[in-house]
Coordinates of C-alpha atoms and ligand atoms in Angstrom, one line a residue:
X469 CA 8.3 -27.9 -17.8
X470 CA 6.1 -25.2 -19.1
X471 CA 5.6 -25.2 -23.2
X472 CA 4.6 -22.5 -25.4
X473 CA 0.8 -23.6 -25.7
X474 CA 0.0 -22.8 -22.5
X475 CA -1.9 -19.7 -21.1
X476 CA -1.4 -17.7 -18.3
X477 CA -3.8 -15.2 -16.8
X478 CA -3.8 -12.7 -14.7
X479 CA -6.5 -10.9 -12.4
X480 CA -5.6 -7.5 -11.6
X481 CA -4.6 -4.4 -13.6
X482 CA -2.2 -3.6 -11.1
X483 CA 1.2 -3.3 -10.4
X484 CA 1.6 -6.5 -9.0
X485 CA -0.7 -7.6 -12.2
X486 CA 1.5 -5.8 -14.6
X487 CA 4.8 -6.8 -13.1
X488 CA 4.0 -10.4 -12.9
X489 CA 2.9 -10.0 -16.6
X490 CA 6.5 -8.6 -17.6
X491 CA 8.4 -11.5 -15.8
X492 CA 6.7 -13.9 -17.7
X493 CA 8.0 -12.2 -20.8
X494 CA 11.6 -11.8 -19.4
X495 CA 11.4 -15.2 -18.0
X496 CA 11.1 -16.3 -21.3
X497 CA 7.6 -17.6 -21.4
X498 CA 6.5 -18.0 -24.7
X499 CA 2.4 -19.1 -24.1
X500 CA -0.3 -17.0 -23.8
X501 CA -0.3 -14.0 -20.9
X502 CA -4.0 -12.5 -20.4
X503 CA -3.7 -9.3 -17.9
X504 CA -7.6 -8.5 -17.2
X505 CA -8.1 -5.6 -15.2
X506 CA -12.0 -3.8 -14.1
X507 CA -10.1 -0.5 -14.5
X508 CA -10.2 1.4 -18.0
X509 CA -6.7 2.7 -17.5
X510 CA -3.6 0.6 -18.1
X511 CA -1.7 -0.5 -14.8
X512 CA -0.5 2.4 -12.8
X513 CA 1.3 3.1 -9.7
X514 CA -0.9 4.8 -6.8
X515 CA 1.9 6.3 -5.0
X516 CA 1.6 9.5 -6.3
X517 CA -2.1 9.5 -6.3
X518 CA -1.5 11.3 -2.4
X519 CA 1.3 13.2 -3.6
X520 CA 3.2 14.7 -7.0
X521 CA 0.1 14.0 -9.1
X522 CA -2.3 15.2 -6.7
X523 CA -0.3 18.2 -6.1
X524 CA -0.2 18.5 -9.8
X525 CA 2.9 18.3 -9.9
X526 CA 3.9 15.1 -11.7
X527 CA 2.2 14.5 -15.0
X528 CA -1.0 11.7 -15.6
X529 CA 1.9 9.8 -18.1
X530 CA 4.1 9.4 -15.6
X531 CA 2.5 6.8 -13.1
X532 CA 1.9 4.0 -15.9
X533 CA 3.7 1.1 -15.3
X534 CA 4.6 0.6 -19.5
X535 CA 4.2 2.5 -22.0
X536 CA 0.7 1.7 -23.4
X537 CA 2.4 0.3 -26.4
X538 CA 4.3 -2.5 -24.8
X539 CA 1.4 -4.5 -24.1
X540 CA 1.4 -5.2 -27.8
X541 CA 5.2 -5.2 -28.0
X542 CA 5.6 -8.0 -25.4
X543 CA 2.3 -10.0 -26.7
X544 CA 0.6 -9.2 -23.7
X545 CA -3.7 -9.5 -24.2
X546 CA -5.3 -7.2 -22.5
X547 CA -8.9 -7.1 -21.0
X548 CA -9.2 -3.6 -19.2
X549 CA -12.4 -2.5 -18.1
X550 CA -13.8 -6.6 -17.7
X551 CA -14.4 -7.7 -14.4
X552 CA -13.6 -11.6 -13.5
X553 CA -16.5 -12.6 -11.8
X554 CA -16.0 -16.0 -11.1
X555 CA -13.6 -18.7 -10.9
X556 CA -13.9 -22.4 -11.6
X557 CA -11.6 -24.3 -10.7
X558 CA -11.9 -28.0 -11.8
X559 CA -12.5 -26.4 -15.2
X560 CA -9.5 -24.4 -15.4
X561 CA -11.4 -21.0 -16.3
X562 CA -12.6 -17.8 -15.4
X563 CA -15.8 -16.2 -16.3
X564 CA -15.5 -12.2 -17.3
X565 CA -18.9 -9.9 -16.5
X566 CA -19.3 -10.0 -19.7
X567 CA -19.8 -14.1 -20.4
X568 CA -16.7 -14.7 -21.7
X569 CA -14.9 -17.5 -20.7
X570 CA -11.1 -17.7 -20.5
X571 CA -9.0 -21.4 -20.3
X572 CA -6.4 -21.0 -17.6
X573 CA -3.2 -23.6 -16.9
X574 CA -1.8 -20.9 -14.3
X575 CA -3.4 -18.2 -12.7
X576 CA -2.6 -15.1 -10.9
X577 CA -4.9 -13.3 -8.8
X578 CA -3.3 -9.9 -8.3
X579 CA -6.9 -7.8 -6.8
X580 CA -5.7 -5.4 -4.6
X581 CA -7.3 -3.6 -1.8
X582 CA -10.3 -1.4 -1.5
X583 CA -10.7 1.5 0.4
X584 CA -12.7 0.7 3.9
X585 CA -16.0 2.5 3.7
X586 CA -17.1 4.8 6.9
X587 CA -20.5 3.0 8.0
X588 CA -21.8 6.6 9.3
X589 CA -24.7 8.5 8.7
X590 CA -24.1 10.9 5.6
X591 CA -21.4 8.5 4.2
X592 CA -23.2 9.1 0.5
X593 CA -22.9 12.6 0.3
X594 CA -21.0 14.1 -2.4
X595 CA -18.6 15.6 -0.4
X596 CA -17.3 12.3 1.1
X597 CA -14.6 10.9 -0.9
X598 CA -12.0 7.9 -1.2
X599 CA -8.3 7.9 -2.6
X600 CA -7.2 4.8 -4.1
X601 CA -8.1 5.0 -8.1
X602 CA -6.6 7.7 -10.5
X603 CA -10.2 9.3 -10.8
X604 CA -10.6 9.8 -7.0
X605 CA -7.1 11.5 -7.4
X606 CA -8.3 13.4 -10.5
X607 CA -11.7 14.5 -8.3
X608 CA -9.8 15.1 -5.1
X609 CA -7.3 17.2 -6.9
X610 CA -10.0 19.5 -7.8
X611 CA -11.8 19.8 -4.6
X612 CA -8.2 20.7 -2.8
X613 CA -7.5 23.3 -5.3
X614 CA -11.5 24.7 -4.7
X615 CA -11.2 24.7 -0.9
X616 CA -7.8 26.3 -1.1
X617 CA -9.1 29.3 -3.2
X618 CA -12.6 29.3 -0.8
X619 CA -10.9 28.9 2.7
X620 CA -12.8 25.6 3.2
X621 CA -12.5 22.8 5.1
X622 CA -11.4 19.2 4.9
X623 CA -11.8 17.0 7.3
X624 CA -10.1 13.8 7.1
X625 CA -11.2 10.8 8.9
X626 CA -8.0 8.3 9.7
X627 CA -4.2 9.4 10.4
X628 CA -2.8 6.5 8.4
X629 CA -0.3 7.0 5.4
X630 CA -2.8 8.4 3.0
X631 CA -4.9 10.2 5.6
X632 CA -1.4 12.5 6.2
X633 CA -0.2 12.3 2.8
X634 CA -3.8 14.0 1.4
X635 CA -3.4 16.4 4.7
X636 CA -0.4 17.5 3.3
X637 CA -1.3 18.3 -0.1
X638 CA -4.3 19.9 1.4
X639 CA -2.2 22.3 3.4
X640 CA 0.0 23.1 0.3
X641 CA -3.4 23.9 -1.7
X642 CA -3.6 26.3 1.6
X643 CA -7.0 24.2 2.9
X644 CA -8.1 24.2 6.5
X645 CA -7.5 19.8 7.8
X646 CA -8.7 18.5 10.7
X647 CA -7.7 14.7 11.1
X648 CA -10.2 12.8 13.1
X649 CA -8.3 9.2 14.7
X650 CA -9.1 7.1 17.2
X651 CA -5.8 6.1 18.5
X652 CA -3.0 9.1 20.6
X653 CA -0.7 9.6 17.5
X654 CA -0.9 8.8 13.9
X655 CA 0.1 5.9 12.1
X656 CA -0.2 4.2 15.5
X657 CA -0.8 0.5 14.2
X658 CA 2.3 1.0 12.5
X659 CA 5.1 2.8 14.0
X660 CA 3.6 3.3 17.8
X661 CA 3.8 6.1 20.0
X662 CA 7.2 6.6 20.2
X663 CA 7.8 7.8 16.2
X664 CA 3.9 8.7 15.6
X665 CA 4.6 11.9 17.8
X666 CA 7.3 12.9 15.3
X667 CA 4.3 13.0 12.4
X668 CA 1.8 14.5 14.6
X669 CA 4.4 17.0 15.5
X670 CA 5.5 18.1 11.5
X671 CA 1.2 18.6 10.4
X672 CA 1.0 20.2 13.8
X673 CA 3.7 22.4 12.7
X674 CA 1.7 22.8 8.9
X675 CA -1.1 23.6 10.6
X676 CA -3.2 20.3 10.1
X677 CA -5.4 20.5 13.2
X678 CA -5.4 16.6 15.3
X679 CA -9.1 15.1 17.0
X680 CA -7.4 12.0 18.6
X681 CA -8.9 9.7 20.7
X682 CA -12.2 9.8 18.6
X683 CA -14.5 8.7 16.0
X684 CA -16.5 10.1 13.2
X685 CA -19.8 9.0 14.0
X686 CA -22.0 11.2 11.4
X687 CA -21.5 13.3 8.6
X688 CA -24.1 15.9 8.3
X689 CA -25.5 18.1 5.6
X690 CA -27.7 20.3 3.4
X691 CA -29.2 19.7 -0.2
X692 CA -26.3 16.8 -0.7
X693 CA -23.2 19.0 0.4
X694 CA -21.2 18.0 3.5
X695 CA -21.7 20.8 6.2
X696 CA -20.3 18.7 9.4
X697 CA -18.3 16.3 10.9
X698 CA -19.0 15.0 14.3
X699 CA -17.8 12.6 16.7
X700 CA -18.5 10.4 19.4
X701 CA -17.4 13.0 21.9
X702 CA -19.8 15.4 20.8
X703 CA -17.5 17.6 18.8
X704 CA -18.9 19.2 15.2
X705 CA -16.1 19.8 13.0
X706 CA -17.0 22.7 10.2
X707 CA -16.3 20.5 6.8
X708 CA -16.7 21.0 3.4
X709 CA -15.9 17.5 1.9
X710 CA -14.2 14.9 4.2
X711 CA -11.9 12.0 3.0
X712 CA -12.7 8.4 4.3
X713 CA -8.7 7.3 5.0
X714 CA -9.6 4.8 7.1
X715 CA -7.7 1.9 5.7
X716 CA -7.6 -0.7 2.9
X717 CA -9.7 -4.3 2.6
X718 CA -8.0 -7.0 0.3
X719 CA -10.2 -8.0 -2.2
X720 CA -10.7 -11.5 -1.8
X721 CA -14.3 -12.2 -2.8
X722 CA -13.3 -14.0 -5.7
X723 CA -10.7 -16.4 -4.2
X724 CA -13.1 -16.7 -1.6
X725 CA -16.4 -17.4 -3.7
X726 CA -13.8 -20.2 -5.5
X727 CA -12.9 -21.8 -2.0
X728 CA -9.8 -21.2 -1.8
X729 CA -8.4 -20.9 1.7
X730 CA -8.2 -17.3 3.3
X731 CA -6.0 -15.7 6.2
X732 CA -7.3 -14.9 9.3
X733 CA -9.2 -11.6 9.2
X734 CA -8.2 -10.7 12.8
X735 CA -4.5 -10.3 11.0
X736 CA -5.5 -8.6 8.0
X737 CA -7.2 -11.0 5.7
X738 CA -6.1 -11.7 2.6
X739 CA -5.2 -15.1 0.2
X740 CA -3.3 -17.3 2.1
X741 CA -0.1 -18.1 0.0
X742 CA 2.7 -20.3 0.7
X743 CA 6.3 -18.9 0.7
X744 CA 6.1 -19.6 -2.9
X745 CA 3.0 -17.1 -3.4
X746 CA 1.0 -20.5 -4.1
X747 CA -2.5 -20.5 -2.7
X748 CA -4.2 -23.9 -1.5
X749 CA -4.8 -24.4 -5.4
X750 CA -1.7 -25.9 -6.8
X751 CA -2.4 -23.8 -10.0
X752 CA -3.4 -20.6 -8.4
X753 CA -1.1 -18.3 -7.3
X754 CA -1.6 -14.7 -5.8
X755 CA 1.0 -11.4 -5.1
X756 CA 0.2 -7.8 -3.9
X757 CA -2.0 -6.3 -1.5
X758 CA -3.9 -9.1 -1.6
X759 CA -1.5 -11.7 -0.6
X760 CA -1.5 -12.9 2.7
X761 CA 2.2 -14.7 2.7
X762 CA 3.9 -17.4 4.8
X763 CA 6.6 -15.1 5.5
X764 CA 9.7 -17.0 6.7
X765 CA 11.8 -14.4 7.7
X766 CA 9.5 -12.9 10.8
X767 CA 7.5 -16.7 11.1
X768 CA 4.4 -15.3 10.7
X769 CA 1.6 -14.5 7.9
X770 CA 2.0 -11.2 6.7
X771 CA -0.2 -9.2 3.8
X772 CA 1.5 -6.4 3.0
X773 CA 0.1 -3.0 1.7
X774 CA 3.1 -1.4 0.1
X775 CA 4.2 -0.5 -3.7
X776 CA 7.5 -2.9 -3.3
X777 CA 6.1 -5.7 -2.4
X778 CA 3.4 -5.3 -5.7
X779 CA 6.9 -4.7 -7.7
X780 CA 8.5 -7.5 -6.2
X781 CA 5.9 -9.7 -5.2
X782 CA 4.2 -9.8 -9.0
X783 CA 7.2 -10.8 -10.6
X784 CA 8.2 -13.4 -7.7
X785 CA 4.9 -15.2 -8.3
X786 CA 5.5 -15.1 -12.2
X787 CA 9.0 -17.4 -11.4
X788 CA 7.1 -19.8 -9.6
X789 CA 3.8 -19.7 -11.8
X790 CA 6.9 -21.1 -14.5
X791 CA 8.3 -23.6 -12.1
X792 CA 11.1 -22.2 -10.5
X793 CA 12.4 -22.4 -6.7
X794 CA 11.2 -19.1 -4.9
X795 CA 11.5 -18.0 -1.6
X796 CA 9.2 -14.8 -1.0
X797 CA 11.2 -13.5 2.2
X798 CA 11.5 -9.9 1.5
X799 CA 12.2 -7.4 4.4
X800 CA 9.1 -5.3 4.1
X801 CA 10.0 -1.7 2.7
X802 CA 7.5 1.1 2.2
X803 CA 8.4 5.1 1.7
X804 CA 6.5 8.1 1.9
X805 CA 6.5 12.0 1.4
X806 CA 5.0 14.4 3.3
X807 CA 6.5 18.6 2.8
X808 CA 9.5 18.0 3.1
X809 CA 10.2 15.2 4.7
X810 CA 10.5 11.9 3.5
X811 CA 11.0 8.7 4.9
X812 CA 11.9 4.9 3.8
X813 CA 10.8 2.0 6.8
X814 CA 11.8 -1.4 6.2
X815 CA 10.7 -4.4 8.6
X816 CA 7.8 -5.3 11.0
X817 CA 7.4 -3.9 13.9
X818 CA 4.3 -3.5 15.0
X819 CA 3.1 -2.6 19.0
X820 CA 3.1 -5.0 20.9
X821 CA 5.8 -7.0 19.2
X822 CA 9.0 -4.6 20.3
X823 CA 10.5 -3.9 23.2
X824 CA 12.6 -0.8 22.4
X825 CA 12.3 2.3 20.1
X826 CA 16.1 3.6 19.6
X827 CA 16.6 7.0 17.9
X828 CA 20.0 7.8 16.0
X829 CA 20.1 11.4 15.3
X830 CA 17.8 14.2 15.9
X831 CA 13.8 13.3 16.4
X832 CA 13.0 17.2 16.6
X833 CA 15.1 18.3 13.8
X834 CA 13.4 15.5 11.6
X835 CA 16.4 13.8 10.4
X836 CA 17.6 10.3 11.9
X837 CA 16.8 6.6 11.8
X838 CA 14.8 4.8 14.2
X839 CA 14.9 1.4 15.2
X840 CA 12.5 -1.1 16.9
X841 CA 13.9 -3.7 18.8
X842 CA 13.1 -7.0 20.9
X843 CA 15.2 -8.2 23.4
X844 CA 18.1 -6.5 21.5
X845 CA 17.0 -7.8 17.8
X846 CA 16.2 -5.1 14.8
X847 CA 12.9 -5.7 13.6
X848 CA 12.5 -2.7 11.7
X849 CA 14.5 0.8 11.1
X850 CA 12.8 3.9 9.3
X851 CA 14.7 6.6 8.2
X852 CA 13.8 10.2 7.8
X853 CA 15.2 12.5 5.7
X854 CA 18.7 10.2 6.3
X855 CA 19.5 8.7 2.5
X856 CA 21.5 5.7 1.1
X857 CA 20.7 3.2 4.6
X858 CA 18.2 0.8 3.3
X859 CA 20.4 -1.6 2.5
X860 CA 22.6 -1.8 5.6
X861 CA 18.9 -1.4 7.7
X862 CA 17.7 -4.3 5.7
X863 CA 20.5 -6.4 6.4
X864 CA 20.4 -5.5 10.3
X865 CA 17.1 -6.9 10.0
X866 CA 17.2 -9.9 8.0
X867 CA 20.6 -11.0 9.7
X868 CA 18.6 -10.7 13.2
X869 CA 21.3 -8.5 14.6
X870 CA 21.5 -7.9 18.3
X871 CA 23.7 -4.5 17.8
X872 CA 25.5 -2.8 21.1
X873 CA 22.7 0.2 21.6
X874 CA 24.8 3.0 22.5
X875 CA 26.7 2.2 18.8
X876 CA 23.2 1.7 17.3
X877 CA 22.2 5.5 18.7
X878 CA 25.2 7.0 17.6
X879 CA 25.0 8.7 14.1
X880 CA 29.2 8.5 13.6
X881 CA 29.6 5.1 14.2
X882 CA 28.9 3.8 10.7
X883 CA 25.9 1.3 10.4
X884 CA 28.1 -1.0 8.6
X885 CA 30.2 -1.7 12.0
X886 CA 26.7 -3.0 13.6
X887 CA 26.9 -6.3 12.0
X888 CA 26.7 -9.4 14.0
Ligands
LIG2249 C1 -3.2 6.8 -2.8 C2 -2.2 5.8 -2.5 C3 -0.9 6.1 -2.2 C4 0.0 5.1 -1.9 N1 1.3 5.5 -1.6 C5 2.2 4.5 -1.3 C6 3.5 4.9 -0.9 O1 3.9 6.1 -0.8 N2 4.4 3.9 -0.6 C7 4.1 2.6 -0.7 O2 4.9 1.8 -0.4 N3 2.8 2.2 -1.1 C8 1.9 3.2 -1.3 N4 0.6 2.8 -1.7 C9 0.2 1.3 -1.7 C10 0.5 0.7 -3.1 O3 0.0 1.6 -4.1 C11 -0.1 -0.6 -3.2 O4 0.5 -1.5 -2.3 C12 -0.1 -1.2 -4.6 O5 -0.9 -0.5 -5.5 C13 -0.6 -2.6 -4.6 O6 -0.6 -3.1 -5.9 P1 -1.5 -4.4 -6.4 O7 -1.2 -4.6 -7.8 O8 -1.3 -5.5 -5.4 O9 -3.0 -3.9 -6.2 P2 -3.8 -2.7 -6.9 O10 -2.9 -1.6 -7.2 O11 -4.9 -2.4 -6.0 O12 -4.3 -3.3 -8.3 C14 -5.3 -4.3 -8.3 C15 -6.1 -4.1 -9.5 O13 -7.0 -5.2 -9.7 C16 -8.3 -4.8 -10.0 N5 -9.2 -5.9 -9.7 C17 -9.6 -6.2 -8.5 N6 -10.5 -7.3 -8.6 C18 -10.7 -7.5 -9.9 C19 -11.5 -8.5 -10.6 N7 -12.3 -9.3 -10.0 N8 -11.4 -8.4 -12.0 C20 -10.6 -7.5 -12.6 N9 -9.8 -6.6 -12.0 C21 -9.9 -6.6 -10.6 C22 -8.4 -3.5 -9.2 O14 -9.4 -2.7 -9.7 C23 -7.0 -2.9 -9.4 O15 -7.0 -2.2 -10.6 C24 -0.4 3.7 -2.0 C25 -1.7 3.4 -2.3 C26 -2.6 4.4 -2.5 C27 -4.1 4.0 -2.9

């Protein structure tokens, strides 16, 4: 039973942070809630970082999470700007950069991801820039609009999400992008060969120029401005500024500096939770990026890097931080925009662990829904500019369905009829 003179705290500014932070509220938790957070701003989303609000388009106010009066409202302390710096554990506390100490009975560690650094030479110049805070966005947004207007050049190193998101706005800025990545086709890790051409393909199309197969190896240039890219094939790319895109790193020195126990890094890292976002400290609980969860539906560990799991995951480890039974089995769902298609993906399905790629509708048109299978089971389905499916993809998925192919390819027989 939880009474009203505990305190709950938080680690992480986030949405997860935020969310979690809310539930409590809703939940009816009457104690103490302390949300610390090393960023000024109150909790925001980042999706839009790569996309309306770096296109200008969709307004700073928009991508809070509350209204920065309802942390008063909903008697939620706030600590922005303090970083936890430590954690001990036998004590129950956590110690803020500034000395202050701060009791515990729960805690939350909600921290996030960093961007991966490129370990090049000419990595410090000013032109080299990350995207995952609101003042990279603010920065980036300035240098688009600037190499737009000058006919300059952006190379971007990494075709993941936010490398093509940013190569999108770029284009609609009117930049010149060249995407340097290692693997044939973007998001490779992620969708595979098969669906990565239709990416490569629509930035193709936009006029985003591709450098697969390589590496940036140095970034050179004059009086602190970027002048180059080059590769380990030899090839200079002209650049004005480049973007590092080249993934995210959970931030787990905390956890790990308090012992707790960590995933394996070969499999993305993280805080090892239970299904129950509990970490190997009864008391300690962690959701978001930096979660690395027992996940029962696909029997494996998986940390996932997506905006619904911080909204879903932050409030799931708020019900169990107050006692209650939960399950964290979600069916993992991200989305994305890019021009003017847009995409939802729900499941796991990374290479290696299908057997199958089916496409239902029109690849080259952009509009259908593709499916990864293994030995006839969904694992995953993504649709493109197709509307309304996630819930009969999720359920595909989470049911393990073995659906007849030909129906499964066939845009007129309703999804619904594909049920086991
Ligand atoms: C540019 C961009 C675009 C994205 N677009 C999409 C998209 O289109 N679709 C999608 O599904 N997902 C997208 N994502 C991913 C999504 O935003 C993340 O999954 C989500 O932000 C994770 O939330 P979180 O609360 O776990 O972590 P975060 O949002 O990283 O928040 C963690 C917070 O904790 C703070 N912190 C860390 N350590 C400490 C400490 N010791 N003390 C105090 N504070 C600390 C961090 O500074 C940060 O503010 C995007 C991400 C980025 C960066």
């Amino acid at each position: 039973m939880v009474d009203a003179d505990q305190t709950f705290v938080i680690v992480g500014g986030g949405l997860a942070g935020a969310k979690a932070a809310e539930t409590l509220r809703s939940e009816g938790f009457t104690g103490r809630v302390i949300l610390i957070g090393d960023e000024r701003d109150h909790p925001y989303e980042r999706p839009p970082l790569s996309k309306g609000y770096l296109l200008g388009k969709e307004e700073r106010d928009s991508v809070f999470v509350h209204e920065p009066g309802w942390y008063a409202q909903a008697d939620v302390e706030l600590h922005l700007g303090q970083t936890v710096v430590a954690i001990d554990r036998a004590a129950h506390t956590v110690r803020l950069g500034d000395g202050t100490v701060i009791r515990y009975d729960k805690l939350l560690l909600a921290t996030g991801a960093e961007p991966r650094r490129l370990d090049v030479p000419g990595t410090d110049l000013a032109g080299v820039h990350h995207l995952r805070r609101l003042a990279h966005a603010d920065r980036l947004r300035h240098v688009l609009a600037a190499l737009g207007r000058d006919n300059g050049h952006l190379v971007i190193a990494g075709a993941g999400w936010i490398g093509l998101e940013v190569a999108a706005a770029a284009r609609e800025y009117g930049a010149e992008v060249t995407v340097v990545e290692p693997e044939p086709t973007p998001l490779h890790s992620v969708l595979g060969p098969e669906v990565g051409q239709v990416f490569a393909d629509l930035h193709a199309a936009h006029g985003v120029r591709f450098h697969f197969g390589a590496r940036l190896t140095e970034i050179t240039g004059q009086d602190g401005m970027v002048l180059a890219a080059r590769t380990d094939d030899g090839e200079e790319h002209p650049a004005h500024d480049v973007l590092a895109a080249i993934g995210a790193a959970p931030r787990t020195a905390l956890a790990e500096s308090a012992g707790l126990v960590l995933a394996d890094r070969a499999h993305g890292g993280g805080i090892a939770v239970d299904a129950s976002l509990r970490t190997s400290d009864p008391d300690i609980y962690a959701a978001g990026d930096v979660a690395a969860v027992d996940h029962r539906l696909f029997e494996t560990r998986l940390r996932v890097e997506h905006w619904a799991n911080a909204l879903n995951g932050g409030p799931a480890a708020a019900r169990a931080m107050l006692g209650k039974d939960v399950r964290y089995d979600r069916v993992p769902y991200f989305f994305s925009d890019q021009y003017d298609l847009g995409m939802e993906y729900s499941g796991w399905a990374p290479p290696g662990s299908y057997d199958q790629v089916v496409i239902r509708g029109d690849a080259a048109k952009r509009e259908f829904i593709a499916f990864w299978l293994r030995e006839g089971q969904v694992l995953a389905g993504m649709n493109v500019n197709v509307w309304d499916v996630t819930e009969p993809v999720q359920r595909l998925i989470r049911e393990g369905t073995h659906p007849d192919v030909e129906a499964l390819a066939d845009p007129t027989k309703p999804l619904e009829s594909l049920f086991g």
